[in-house]
mmCIF file of C-alpha atoms in Angstrom:
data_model
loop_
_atom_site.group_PDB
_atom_site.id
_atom_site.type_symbol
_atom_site.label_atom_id
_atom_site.label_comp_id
_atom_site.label_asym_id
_atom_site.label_seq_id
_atom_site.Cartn_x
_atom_site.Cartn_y
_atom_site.Cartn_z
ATOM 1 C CA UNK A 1 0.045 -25.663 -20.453
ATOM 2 C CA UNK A 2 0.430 -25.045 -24.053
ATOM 3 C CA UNK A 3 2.049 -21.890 -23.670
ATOM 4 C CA UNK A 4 4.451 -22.983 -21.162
ATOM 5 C CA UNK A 5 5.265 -25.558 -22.624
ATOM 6 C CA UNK A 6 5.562 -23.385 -26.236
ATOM 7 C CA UNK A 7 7.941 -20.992 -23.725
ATOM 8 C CA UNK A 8 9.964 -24.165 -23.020
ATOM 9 C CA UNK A 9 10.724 -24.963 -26.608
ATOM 10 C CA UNK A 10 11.544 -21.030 -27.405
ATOM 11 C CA UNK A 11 12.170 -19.765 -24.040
ATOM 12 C CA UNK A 12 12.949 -16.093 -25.765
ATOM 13 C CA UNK A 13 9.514 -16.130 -27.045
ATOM 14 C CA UNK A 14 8.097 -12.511 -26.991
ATOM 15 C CA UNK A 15 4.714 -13.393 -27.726
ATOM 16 C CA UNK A 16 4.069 -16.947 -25.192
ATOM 17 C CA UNK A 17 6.010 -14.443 -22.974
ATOM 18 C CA UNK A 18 3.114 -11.770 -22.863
ATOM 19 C CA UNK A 19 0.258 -14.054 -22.932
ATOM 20 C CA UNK A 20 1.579 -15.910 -20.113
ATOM 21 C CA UNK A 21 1.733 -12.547 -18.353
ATOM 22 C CA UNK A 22 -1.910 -12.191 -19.206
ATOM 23 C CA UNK A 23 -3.090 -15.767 -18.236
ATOM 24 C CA UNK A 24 -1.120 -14.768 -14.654
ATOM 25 C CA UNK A 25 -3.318 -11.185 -14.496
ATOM 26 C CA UNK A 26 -6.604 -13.140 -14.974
ATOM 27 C CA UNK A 27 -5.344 -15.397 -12.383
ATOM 28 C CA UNK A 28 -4.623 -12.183 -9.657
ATOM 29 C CA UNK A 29 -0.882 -13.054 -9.808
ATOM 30 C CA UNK A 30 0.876 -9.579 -10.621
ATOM 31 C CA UNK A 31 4.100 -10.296 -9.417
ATOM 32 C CA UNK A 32 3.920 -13.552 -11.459
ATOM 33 C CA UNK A 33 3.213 -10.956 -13.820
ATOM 34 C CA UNK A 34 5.615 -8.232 -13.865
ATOM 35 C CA UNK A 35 8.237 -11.076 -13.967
ATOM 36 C CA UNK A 36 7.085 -12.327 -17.249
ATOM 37 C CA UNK A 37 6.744 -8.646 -18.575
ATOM 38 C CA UNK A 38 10.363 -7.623 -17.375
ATOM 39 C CA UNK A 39 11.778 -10.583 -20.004
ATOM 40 C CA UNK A 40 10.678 -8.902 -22.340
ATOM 41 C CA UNK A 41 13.758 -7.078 -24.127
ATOM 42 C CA UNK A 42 13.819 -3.608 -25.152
ATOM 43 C CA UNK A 43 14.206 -4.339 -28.648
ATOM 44 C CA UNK A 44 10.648 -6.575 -29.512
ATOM 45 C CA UNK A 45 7.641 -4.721 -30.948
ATOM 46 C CA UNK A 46 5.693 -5.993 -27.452
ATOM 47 C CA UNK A 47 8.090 -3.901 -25.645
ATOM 48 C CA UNK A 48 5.366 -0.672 -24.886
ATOM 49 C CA UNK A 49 2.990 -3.091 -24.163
ATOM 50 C CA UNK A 50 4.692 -5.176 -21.791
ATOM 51 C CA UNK A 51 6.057 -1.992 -19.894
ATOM 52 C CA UNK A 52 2.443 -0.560 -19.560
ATOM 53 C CA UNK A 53 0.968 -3.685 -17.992
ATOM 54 C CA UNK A 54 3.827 -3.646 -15.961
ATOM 55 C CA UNK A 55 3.148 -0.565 -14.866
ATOM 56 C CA UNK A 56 -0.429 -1.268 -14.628
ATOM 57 C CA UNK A 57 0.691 -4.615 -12.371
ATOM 58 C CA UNK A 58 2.583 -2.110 -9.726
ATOM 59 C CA UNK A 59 -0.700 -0.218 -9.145
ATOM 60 C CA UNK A 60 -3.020 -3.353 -8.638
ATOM 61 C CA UNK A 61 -0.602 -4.558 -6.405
ATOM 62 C CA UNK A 62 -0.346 -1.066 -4.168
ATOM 63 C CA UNK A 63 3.044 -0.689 -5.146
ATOM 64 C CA UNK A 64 2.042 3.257 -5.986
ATOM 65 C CA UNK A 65 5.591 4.857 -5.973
ATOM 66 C CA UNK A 66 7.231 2.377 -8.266
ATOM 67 C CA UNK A 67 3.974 2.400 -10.284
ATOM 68 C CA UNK A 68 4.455 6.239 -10.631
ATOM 69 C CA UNK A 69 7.793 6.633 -11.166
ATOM 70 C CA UNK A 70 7.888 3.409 -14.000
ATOM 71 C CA UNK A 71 4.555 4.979 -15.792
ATOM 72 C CA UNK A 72 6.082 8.547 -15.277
ATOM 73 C CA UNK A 73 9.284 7.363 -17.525
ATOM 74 C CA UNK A 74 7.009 5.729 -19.930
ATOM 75 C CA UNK A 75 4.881 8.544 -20.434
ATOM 76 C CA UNK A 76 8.463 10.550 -20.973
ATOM 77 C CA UNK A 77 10.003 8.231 -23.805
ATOM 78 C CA UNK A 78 6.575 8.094 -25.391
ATOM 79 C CA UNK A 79 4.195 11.018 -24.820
ATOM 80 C CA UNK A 80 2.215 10.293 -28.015
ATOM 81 C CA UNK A 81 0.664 7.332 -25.795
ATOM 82 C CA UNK A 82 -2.376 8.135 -24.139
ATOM 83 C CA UNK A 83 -3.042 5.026 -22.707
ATOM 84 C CA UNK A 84 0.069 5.978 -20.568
ATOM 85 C CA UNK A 85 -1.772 9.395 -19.356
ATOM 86 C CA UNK A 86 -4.842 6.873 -18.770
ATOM 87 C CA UNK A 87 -2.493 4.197 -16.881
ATOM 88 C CA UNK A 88 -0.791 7.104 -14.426
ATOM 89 C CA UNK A 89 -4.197 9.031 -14.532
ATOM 90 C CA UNK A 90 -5.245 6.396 -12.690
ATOM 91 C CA UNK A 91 -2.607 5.745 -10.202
ATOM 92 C CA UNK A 92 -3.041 9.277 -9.168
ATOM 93 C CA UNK A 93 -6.491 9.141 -8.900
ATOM 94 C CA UNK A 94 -6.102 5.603 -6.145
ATOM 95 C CA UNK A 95 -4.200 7.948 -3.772
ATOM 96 C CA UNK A 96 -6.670 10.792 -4.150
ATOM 97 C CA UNK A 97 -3.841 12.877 -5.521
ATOM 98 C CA UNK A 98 -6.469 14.695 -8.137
ATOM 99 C CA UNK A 99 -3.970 17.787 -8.561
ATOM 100 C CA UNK A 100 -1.294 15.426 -10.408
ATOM 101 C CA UNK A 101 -3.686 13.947 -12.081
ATOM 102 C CA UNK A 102 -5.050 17.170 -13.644
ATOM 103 C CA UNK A 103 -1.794 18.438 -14.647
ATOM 104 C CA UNK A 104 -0.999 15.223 -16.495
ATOM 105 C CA UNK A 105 -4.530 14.951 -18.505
ATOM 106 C CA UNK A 106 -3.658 18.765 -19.331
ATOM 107 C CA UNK A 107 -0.264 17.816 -20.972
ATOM 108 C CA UNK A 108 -2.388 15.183 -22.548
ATOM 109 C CA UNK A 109 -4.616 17.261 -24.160
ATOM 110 C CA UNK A 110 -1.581 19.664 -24.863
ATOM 111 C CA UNK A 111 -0.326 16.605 -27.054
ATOM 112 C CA UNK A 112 -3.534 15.734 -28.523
ATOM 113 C CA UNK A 113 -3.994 18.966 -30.584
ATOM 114 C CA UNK A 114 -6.762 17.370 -32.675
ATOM 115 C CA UNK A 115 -8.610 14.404 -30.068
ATOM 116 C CA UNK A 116 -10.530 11.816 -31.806
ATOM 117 C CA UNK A 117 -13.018 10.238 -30.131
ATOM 118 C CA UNK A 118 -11.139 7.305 -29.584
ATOM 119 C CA UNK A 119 -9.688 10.213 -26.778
ATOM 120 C CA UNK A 120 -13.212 11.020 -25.186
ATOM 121 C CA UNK A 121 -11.509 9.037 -21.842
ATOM 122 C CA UNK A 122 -8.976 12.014 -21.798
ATOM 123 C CA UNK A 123 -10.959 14.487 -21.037
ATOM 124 C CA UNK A 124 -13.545 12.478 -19.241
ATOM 125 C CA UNK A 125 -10.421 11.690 -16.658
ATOM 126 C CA UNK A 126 -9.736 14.978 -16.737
ATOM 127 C CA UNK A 127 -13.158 16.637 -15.880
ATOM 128 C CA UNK A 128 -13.133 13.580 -13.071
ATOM 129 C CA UNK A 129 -9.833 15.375 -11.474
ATOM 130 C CA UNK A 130 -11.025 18.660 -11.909
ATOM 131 C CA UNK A 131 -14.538 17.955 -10.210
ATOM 132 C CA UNK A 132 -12.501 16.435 -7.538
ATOM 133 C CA UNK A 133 -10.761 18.974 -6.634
ATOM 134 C CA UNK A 134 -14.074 21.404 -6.934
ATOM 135 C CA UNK A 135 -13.140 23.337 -9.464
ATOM 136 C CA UNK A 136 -16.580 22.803 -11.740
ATOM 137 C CA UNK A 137 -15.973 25.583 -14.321
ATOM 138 C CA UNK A 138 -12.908 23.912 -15.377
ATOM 139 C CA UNK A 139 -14.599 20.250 -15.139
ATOM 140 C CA UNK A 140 -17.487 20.833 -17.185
ATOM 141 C CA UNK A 141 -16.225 21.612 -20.467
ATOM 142 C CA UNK A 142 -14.170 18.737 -20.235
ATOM 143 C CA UNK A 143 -17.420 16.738 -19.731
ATOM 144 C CA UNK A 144 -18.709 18.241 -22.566
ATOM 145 C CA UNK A 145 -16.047 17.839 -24.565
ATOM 146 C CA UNK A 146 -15.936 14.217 -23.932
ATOM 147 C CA UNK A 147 -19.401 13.872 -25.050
ATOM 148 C CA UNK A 148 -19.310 16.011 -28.303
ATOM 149 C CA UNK A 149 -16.404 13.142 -28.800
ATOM 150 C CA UNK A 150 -18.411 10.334 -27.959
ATOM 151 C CA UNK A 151 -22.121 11.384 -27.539
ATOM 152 C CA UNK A 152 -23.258 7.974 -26.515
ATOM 153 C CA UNK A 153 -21.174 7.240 -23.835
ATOM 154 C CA UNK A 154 -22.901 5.698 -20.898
ATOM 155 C CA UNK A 155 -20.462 7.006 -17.869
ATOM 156 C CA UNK A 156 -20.149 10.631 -19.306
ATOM 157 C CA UNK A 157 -23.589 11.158 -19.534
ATOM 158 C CA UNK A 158 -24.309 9.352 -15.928
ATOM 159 C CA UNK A 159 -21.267 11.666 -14.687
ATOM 160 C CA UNK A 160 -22.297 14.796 -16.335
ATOM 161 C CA UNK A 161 -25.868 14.247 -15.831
ATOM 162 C CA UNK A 162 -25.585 12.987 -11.649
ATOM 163 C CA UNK A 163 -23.552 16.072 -11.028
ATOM 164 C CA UNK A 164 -25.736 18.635 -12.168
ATOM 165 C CA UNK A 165 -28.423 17.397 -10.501
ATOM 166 C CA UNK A 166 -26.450 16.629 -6.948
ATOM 167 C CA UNK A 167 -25.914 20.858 -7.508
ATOM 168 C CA UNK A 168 -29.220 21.804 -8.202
ATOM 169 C CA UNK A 169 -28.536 22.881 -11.760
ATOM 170 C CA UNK A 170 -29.544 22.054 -15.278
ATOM 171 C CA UNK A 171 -32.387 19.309 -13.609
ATOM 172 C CA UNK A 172 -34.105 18.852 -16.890
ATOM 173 C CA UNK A 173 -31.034 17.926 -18.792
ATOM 174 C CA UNK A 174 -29.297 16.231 -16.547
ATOM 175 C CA UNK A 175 -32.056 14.046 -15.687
ATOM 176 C CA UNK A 176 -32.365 13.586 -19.647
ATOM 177 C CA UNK A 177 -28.952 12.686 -19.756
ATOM 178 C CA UNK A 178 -28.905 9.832 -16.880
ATOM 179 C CA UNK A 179 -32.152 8.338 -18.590
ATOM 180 C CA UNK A 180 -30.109 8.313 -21.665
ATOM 181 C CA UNK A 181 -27.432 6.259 -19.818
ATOM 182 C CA UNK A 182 -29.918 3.871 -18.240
ATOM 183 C CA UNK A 183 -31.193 2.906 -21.447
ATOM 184 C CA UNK A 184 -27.829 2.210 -22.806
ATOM 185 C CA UNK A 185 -26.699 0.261 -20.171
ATOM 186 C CA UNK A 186 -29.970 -0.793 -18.154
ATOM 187 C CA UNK A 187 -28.123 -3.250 -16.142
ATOM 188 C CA UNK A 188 -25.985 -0.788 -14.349
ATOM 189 C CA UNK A 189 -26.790 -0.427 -11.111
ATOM 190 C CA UNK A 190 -25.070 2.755 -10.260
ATOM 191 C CA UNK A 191 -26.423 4.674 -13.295
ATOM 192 C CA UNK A 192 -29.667 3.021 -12.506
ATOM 193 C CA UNK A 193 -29.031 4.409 -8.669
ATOM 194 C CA UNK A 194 -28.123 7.964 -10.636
ATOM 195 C CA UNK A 195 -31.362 7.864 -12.003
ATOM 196 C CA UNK A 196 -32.982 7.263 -8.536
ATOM 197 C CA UNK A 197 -31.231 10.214 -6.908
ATOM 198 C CA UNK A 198 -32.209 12.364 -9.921
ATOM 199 C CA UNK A 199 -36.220 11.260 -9.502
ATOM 200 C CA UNK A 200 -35.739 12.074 -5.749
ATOM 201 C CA UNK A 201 -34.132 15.426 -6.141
ATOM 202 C CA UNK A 202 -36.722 16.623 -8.444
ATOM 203 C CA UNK A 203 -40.001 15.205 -5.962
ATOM 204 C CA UNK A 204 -40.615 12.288 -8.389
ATOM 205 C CA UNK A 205 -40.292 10.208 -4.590
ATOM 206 C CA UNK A 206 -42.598 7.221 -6.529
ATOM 207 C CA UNK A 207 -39.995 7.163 -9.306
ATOM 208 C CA UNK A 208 -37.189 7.958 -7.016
ATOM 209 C CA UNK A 209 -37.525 4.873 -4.828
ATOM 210 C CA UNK A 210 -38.439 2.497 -7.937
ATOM 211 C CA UNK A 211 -35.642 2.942 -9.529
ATOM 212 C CA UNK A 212 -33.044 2.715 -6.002
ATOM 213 C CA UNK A 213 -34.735 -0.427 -5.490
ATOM 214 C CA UNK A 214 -33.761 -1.759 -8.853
ATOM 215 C CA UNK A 215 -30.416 -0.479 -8.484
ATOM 216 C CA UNK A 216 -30.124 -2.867 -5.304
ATOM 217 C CA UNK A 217 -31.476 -5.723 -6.926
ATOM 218 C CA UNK A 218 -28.612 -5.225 -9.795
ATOM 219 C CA UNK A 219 -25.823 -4.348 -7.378
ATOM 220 C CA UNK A 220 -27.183 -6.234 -4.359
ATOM 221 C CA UNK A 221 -23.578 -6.607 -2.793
ATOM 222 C CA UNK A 222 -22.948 -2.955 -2.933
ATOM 223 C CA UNK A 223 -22.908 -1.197 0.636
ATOM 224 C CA UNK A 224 -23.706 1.975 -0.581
ATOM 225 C CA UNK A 225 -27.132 0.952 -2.755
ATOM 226 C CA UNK A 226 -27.947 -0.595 0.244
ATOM 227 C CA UNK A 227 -27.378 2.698 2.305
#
């Protein structure tokens, strides 16, 4: 109420204008939304953030095409943006289109030159695409990259570690690398389930069904913990 009625006195408001549009996203309304966000003009300093929740606001709502072609343009008139490549990463990767994706996280990391580790989700994404599409020589080193970025990430290492073990390879360090996970983020039922599967593959069948039991009881509304 307060920021409607602060939009009411300053209609033009930039700011009660995107935290409106926020208030409407916690309350599932994107087309409430992407209204708010499209009165924002092209000349406020909210302008690229507005535009990338927009864009963001298309995909929730399965409105994939116009989500692609408005994050596509974005990405265009401001390629130093990697939340962008993240944004349209994503759309790409709803509709299983892995091969776009790809090619867009390697024009990222054409732009990065020197990543940070604030850019370990770069190249996570992109090892995600690339192991999607079965190409595990390329999707590795991204992996690893991502983690020589941010060494204590929780997905990476759950990632990294699950899929060498689902391939038989590297047991010992990928199980090393799930535990890791699990004990950063204990309450994670699908690392948790990782963890599980790991036990299993290697004949630890006590440890194996210990820890796939706890990974139901943390994710108990998941159909596939409960496979």
């Amino acid at each position: 109420l307060y920021l409607q009625y602060a939009l009411a006195l300053k209609p033009n408001s930039d700011a009660a204008l995107v935290q409106l549009a926020a208030v409407a996203e916690q309350l599932k309304d994107g087309e409430g939304a992407i209204a708010l966000y499209r009165r924002i003009p092209g000349s406020s300093p909210l302008k690229e953030l507005s535009d990338l929740q927009l864009g963001l606001n298309l995909a929730d709502l399965d409105r994939h095409d116009e989500a692609i072609a408005h994050l596509k343009a974005f990405v265009d008139k401001h390629p130093q943006d990697m939340r962008a490549y993240l944004a349209l990463g994503g759309v790409y990767s709803s509709k299983e289109d892995f091969r776009s994706a790809a090619n867009l996280y390697d024009k990222a990391v054409e732009v990065l030159k020197t990543p940070t580790n604030a850019n370990w989700n770069i190249f996570y994404q992109r090892g995600i695409a690339y192991e999607r599409l079965k190409e595990w020589p390329k999707a590795e080193p991204n992996f690893r990259r991502a983690l020589e970025l941010f060494p204590d990430q929780p997905q990476v290492l759950n990632y990294l570690g699950y899929s060498w073990v689902d391939m038989n390879m590297n047991l010992k360090e990928g199980l090393a690398m799930i535990q890791k996970a699990v004990d950063l983020r204990p309450s994670d039922g699908y690392i948790v389930d990782s963890l599980g599967w790991a036990y299993f593959r290697m004949g630890r069948f006590e440890d194996a069904v210990r820890e796939m039991e706890r990974a139901v009881s943390l994710k108990p509304e998941d159909p596939v913990l409960n496979d």
